[in-house]
CSV table of N, CA, C and O in Angstrom, one decimal:
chain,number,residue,atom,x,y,z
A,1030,UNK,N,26.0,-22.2,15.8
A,1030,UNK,CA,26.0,-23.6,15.5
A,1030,UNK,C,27.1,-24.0,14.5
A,1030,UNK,O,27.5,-23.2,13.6
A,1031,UNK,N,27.4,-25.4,14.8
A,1031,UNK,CA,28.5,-25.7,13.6
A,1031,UNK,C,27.9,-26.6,12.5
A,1031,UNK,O,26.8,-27.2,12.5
A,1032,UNK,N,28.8,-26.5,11.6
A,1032,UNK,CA,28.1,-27.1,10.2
A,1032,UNK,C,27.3,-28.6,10.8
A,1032,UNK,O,26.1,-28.8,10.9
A,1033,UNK,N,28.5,-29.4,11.2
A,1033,UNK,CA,28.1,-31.2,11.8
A,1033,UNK,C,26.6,-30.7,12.2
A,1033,UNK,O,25.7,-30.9,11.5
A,1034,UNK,N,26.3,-30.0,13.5
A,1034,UNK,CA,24.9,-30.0,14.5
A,1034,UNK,C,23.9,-29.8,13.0
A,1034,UNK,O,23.2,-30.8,12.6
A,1035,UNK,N,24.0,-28.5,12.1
A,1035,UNK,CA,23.2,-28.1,11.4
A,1035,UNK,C,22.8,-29.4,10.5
A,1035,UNK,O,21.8,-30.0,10.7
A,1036,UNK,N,23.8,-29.7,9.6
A,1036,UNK,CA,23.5,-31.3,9.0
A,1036,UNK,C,22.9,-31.9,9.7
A,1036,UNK,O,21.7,-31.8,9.5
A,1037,UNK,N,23.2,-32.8,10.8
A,1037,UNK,CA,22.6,-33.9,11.8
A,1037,UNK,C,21.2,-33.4,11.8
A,1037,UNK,O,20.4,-33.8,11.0
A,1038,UNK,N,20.9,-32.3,12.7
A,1038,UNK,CA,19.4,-31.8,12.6
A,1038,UNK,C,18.5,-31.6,11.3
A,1038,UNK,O,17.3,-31.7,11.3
A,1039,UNK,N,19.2,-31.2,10.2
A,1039,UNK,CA,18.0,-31.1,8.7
A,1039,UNK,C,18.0,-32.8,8.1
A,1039,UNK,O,17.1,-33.0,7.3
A,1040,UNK,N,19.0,-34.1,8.5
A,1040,UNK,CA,18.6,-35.3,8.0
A,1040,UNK,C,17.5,-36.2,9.1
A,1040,UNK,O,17.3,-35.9,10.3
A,1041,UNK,N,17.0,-37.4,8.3
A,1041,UNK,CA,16.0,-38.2,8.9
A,1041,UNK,C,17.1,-38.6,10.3
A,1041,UNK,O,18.2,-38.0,10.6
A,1042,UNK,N,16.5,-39.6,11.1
A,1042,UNK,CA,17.2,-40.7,11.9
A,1042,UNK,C,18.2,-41.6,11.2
A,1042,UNK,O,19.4,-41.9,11.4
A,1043,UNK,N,17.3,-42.0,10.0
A,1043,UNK,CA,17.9,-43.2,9.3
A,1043,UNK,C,19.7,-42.6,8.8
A,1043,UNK,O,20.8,-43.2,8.8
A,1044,UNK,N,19.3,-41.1,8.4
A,1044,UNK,CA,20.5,-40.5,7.5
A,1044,UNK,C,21.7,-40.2,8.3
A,1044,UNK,O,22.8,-39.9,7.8
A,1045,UNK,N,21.6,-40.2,9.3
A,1045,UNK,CA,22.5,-39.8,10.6
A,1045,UNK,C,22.8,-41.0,11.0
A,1045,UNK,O,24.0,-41.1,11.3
A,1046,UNK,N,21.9,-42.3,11.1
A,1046,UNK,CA,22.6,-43.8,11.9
A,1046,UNK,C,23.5,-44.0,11.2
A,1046,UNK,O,24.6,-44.0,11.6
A,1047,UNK,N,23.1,-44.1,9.5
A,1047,UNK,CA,24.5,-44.7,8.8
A,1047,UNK,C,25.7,-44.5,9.1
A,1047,UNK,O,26.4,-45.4,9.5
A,1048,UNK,N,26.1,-43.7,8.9
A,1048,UNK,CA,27.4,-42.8,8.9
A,1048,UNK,C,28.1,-43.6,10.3
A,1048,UNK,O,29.1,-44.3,10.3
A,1049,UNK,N,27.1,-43.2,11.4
A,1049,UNK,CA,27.5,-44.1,13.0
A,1049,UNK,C,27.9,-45.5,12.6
A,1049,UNK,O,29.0,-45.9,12.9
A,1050,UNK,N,27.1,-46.0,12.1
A,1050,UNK,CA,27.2,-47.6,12.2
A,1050,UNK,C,28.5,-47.8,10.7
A,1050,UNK,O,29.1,-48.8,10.6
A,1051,UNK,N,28.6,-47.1,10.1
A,1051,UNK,CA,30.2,-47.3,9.6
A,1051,UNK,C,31.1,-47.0,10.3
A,1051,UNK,O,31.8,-47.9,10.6
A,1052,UNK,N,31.3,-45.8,10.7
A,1052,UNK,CA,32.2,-45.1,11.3
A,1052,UNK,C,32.4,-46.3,12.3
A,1052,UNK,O,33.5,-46.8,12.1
A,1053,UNK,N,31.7,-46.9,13.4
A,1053,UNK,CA,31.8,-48.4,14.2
A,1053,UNK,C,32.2,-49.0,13.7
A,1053,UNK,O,33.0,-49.6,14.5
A,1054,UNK,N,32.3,-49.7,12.3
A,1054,UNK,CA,32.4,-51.2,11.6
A,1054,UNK,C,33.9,-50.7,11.3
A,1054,UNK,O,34.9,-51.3,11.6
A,1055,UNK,N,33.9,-49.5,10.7
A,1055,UNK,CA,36.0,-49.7,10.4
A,1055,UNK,C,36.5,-49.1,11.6
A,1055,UNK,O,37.5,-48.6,11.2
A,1056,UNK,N,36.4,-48.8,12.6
A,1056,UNK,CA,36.7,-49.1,14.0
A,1056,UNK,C,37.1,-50.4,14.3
A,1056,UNK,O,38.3,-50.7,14.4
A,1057,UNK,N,36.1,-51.2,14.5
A,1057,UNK,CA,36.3,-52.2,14.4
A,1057,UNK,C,37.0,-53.0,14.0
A,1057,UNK,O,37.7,-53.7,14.6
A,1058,UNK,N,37.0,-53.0,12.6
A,1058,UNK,CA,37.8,-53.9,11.1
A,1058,UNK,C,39.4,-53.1,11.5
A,1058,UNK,O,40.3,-53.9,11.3
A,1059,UNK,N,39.7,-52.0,11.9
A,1059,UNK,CA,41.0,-51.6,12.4
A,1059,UNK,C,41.2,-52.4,13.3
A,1059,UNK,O,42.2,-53.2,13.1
A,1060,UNK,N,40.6,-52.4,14.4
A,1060,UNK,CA,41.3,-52.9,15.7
A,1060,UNK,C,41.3,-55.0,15.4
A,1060,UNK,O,42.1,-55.8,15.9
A,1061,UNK,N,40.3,-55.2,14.5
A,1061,UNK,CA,40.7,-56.7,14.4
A,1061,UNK,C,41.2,-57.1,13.7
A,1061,UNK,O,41.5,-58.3,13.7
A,1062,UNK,N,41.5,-56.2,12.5
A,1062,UNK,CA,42.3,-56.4,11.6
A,1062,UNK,C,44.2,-55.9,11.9
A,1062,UNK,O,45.1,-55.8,11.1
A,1063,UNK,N,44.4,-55.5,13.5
A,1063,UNK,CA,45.7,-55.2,13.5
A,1063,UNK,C,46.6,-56.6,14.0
A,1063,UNK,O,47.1,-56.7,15.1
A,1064,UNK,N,46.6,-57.7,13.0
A,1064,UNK,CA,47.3,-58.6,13.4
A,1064,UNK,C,47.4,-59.7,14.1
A,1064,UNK,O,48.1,-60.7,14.0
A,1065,UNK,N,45.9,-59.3,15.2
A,1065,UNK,CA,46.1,-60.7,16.3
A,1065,UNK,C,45.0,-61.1,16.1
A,1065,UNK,O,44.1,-60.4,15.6
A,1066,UNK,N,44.5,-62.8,16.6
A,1066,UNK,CA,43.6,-63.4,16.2
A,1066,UNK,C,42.3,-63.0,17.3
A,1066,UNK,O,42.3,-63.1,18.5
A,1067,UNK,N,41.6,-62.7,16.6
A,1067,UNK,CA,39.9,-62.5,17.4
A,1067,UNK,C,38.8,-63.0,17.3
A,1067,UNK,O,38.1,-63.2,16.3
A,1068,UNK,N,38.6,-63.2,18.4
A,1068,UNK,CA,36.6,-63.3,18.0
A,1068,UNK,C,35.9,-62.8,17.2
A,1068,UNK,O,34.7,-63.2,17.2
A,1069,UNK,N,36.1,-61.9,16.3
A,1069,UNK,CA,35.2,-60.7,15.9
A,1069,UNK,C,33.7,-60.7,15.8
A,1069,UNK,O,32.9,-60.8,14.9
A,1070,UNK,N,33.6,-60.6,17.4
A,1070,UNK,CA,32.1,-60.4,17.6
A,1070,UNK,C,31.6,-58.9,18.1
A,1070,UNK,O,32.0,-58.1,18.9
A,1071,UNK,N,30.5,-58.8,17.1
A,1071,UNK,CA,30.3,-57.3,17.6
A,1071,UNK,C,28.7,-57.6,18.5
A,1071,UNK,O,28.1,-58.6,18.7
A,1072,UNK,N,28.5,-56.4,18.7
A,1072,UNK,CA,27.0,-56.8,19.8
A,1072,UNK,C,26.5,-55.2,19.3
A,1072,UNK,O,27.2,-54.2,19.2
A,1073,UNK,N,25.4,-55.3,19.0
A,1073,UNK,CA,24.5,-54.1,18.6
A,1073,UNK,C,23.0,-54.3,19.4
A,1073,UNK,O,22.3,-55.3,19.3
A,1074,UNK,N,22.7,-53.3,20.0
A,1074,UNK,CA,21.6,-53.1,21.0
A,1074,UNK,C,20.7,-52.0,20.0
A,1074,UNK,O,21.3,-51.3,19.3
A,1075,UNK,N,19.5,-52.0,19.9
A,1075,UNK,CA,18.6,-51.2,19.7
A,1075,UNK,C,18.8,-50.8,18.0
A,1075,UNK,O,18.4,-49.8,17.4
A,1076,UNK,N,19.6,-52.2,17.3
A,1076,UNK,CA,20.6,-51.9,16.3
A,1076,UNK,C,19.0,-50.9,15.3
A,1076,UNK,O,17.8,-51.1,15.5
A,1077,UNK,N,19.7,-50.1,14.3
A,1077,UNK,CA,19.1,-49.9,13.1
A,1077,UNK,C,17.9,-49.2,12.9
A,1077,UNK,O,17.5,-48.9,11.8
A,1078,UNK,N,16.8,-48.6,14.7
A,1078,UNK,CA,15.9,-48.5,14.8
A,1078,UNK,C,15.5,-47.3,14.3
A,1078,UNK,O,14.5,-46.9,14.8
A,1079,UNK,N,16.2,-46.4,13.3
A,1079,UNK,CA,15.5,-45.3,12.5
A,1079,UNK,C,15.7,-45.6,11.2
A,1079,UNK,O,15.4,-44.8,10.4
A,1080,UNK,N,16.4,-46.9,10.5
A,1080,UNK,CA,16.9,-47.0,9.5
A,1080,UNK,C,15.4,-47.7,8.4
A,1080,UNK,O,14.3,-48.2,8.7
A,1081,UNK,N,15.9,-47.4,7.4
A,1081,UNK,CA,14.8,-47.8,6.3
A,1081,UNK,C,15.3,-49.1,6.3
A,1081,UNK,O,16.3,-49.6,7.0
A,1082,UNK,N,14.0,-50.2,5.2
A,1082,UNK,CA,14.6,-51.4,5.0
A,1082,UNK,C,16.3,-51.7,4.1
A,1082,UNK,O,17.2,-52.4,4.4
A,1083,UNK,N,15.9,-50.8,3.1
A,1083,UNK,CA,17.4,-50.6,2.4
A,1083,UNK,C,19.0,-50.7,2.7
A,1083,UNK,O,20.0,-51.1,2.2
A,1084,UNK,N,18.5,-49.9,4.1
A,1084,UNK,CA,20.0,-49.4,4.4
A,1084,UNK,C,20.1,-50.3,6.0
A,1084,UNK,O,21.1,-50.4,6.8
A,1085,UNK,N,19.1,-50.8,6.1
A,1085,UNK,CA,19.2,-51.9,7.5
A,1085,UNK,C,19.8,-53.2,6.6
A,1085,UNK,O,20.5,-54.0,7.2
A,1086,UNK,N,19.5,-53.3,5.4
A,1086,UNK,CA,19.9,-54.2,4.5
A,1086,UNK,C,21.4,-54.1,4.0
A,1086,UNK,O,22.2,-55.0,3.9
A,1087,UNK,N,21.6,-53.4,3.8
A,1087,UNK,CA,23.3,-52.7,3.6
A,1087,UNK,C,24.3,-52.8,4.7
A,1087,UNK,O,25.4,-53.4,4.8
A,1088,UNK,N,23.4,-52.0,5.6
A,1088,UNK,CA,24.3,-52.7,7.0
A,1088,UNK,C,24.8,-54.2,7.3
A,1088,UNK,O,25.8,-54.7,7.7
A,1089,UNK,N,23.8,-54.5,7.2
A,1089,UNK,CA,23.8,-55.8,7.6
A,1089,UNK,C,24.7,-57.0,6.8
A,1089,UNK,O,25.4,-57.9,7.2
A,1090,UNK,N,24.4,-56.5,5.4
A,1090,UNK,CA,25.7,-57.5,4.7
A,1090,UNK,C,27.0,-56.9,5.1
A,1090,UNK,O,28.0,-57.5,5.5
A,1091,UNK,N,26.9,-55.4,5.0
A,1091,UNK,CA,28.6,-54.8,5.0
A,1091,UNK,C,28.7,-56.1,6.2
A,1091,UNK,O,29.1,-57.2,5.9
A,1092,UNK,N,28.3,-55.7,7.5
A,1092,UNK,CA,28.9,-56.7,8.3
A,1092,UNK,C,28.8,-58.2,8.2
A,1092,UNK,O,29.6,-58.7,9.0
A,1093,UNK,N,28.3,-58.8,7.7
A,1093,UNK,CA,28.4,-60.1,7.3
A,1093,UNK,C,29.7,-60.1,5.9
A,1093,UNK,O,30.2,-61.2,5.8
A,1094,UNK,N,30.0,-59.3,5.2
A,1094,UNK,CA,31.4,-59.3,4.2
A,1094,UNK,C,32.0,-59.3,4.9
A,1094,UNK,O,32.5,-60.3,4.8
A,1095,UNK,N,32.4,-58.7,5.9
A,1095,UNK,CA,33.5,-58.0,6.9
A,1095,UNK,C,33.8,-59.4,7.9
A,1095,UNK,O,34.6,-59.1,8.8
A,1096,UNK,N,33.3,-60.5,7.9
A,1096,UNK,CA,33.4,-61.7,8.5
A,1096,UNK,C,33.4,-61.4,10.1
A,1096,UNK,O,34.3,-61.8,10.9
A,1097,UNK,N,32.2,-60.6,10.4
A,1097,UNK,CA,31.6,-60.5,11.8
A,1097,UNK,C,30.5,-61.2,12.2
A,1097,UNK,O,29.5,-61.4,11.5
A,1098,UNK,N,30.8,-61.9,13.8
A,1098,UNK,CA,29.6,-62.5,14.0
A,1098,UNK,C,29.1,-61.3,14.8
A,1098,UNK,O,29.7,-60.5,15.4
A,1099,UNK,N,27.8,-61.5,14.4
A,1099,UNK,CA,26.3,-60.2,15.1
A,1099,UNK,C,25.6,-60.5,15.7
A,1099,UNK,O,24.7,-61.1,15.2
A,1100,UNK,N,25.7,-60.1,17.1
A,1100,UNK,CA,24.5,-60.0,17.9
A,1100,UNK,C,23.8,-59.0,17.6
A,1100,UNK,O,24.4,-58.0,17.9
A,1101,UNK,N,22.3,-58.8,17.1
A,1101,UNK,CA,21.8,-57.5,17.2
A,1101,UNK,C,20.3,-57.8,18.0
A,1101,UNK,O,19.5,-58.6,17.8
A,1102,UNK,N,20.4,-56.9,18.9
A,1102,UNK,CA,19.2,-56.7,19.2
A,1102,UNK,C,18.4,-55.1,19.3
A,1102,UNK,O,18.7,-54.1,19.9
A,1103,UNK,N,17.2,-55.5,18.3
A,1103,UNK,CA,16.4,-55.2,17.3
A,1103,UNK,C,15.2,-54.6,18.0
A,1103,UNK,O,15.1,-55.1,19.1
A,1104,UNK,N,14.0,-53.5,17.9
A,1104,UNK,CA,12.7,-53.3,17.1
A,1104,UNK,C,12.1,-53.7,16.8
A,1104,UNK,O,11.8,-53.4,15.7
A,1105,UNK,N,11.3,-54.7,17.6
A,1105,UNK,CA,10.3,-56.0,16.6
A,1105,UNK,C,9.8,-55.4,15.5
A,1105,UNK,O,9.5,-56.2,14.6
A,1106,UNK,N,9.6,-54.3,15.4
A,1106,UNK,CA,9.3,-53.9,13.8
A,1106,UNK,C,10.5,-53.7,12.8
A,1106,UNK,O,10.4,-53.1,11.8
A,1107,UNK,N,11.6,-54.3,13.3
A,1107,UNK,CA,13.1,-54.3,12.1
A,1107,UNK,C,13.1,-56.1,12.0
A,1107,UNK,O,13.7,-56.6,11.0
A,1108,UNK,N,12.8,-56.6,12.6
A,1108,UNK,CA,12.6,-58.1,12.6
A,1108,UNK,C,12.7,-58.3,11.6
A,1108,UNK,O,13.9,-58.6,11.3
A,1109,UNK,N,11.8,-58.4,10.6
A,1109,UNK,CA,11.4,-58.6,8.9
A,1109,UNK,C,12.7,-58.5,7.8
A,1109,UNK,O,13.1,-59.1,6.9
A,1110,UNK,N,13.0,-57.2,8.4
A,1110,UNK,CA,14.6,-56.6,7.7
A,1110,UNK,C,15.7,-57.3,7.7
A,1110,UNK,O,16.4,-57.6,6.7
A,1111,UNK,N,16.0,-57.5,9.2
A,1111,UNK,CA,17.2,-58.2,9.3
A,1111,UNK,C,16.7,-60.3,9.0
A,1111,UNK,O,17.4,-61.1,8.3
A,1112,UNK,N,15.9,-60.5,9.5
A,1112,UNK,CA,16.1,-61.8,9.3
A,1112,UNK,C,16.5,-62.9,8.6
A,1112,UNK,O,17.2,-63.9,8.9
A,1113,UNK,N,15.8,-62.3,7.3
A,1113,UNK,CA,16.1,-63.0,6.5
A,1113,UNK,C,17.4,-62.9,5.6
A,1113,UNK,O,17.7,-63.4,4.5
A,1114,UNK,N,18.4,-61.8,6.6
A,1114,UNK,CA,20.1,-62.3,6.5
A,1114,UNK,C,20.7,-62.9,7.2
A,1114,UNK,O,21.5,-63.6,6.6
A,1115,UNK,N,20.5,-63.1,9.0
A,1115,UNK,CA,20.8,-64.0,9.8
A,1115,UNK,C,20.8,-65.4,9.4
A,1115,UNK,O,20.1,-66.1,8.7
A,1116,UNK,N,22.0,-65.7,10.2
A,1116,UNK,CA,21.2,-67.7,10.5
A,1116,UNK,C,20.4,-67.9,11.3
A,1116,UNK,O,19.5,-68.6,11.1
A,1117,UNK,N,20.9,-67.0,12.7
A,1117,UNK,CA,19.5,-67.5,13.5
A,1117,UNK,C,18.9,-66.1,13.9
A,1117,UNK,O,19.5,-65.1,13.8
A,1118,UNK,N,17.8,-66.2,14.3
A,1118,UNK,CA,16.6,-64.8,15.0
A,1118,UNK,C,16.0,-65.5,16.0
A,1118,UNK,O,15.7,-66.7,15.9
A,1119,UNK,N,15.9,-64.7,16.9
A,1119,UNK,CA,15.3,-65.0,18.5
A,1119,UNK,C,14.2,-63.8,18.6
A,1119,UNK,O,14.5,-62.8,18.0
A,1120,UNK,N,13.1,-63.8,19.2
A,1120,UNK,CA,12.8,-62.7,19.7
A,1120,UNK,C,11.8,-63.3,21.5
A,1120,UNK,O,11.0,-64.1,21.8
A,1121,UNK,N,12.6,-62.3,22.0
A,1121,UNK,CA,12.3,-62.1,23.4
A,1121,UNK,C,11.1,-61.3,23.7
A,1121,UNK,O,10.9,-60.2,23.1
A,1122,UNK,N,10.4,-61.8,24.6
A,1122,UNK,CA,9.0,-61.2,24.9
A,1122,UNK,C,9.1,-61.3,26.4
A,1122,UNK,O,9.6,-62.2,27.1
A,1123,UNK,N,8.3,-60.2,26.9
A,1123,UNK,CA,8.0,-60.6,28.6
A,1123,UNK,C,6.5,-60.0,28.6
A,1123,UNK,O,6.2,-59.1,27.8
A,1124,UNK,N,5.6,-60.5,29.3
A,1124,UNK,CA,4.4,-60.4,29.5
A,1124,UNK,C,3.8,-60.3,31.0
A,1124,UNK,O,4.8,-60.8,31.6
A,1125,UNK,N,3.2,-60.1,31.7
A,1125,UNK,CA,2.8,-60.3,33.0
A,1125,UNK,C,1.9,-61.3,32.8
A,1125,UNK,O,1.4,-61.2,31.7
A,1126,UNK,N,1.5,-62.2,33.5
A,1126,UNK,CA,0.5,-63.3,33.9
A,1126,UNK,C,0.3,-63.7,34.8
A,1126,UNK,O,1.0,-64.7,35.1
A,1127,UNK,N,-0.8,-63.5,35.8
A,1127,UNK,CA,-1.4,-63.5,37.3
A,1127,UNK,C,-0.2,-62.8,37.8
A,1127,UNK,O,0.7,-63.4,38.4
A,1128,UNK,N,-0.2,-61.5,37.4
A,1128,UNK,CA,0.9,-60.4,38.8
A,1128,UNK,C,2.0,-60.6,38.4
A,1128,UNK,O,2.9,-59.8,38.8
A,1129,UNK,N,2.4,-61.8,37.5
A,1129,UNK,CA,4.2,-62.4,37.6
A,1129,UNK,C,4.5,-61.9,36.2
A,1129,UNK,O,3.6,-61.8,35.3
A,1130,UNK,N,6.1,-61.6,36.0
A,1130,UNK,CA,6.3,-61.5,34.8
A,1130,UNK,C,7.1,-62.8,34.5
A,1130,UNK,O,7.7,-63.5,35.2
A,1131,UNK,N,6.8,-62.8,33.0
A,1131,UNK,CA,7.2,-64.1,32.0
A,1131,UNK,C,7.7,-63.5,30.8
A,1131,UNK,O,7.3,-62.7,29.9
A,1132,UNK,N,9.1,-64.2,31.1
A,1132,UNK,CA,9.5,-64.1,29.9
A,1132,UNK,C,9.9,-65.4,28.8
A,1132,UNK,O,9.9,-66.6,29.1
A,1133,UNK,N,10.1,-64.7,27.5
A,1133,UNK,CA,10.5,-66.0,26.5
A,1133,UNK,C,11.6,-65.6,25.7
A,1133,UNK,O,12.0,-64.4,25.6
A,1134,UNK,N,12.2,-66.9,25.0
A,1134,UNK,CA,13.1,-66.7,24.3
A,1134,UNK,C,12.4,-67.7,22.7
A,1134,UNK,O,12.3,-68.9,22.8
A,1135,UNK,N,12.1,-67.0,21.6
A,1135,UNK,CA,11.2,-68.0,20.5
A,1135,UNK,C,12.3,-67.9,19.3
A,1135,UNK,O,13.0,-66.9,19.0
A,1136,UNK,N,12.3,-69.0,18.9
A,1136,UNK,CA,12.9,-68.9,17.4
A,1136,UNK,C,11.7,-67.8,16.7
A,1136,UNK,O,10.5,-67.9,16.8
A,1137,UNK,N,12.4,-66.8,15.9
A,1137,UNK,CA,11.3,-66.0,14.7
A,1137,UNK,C,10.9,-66.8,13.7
A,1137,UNK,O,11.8,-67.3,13.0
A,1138,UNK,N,10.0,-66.9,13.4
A,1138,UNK,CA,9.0,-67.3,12.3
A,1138,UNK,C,8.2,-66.3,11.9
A,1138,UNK,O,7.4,-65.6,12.5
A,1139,UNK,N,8.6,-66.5,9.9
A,1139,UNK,CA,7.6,-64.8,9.4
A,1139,UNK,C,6.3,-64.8,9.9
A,1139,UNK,O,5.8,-63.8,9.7
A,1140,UNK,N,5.5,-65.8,10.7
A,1140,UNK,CA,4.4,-65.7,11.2
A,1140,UNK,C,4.2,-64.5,12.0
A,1140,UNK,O,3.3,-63.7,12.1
A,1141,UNK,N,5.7,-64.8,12.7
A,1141,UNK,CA,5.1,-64.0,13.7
A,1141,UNK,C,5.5,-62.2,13.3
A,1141,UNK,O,5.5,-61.3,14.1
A,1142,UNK,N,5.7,-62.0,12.1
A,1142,UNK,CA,5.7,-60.7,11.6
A,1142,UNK,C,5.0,-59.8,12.7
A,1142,UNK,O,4.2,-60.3,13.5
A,1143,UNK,N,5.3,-58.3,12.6
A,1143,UNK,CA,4.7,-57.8,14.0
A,1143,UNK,C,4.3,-56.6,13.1
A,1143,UNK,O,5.1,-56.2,12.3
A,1144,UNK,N,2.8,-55.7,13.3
A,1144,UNK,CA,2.6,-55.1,12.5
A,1144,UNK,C,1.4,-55.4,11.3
A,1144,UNK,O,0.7,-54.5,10.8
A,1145,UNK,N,1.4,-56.4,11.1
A,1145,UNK,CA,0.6,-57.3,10.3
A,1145,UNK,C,-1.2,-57.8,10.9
A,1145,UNK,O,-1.9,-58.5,10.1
């Protein structure tokens, strides 16, 4: 085994995303920062979902300093974490009802905290 595998395997989930989700952001901040004008929109799927509150919190400003717009989609149990740095939060639900499936698109309200 090499050193990298050995480390990766003795830290949490959380201790291994970070490093990823930097190592992405100055990827990024390279390629939009070489001169030409961009959208700088990033899109994150399943963003943060081993991370503590802390460091889902860290993330999330680095990229909001970094003057990125963020799509993330989240863990309804990271909901709580990220929200209340967003401007806006959406959460999508699909349900079945009489046989059919239904889906939604809801503004988040701490109501609807999940877990609680």
């Amino acid at each position: 085994d090499n050193s990298l595998t050995k480390t990766i395997s003795s830290k949490s989930g959380g201790e291994t995303q970070t490093p990823f989700y930097i190592a992405i952001l100055a990827s990024l901040l390279n390629l939009y920062d070489s001169g030409r004008d961009s959208l700088r929109l990033v899109i994150f799927d399943e963003a943060f979902d081993k991370m503590d509150s802390e460091r889902i919190e860290k993330s999330v400003m680095l990229l909001k300093e970094s003057g990125f717009q963020t799509i993330i989609a989240t863990p309804t149990d990271k909901i709580p974490y990220i929200a209340p740095l967003a401007n806006d939060t959406y959460v999508a639900t699909t349900e079945i009802i009489n046989g059919f499936k239904s889906s939604s698109l809801n503004r988040w309200k701490k109501e609807m905290e999940f877990g609680e």
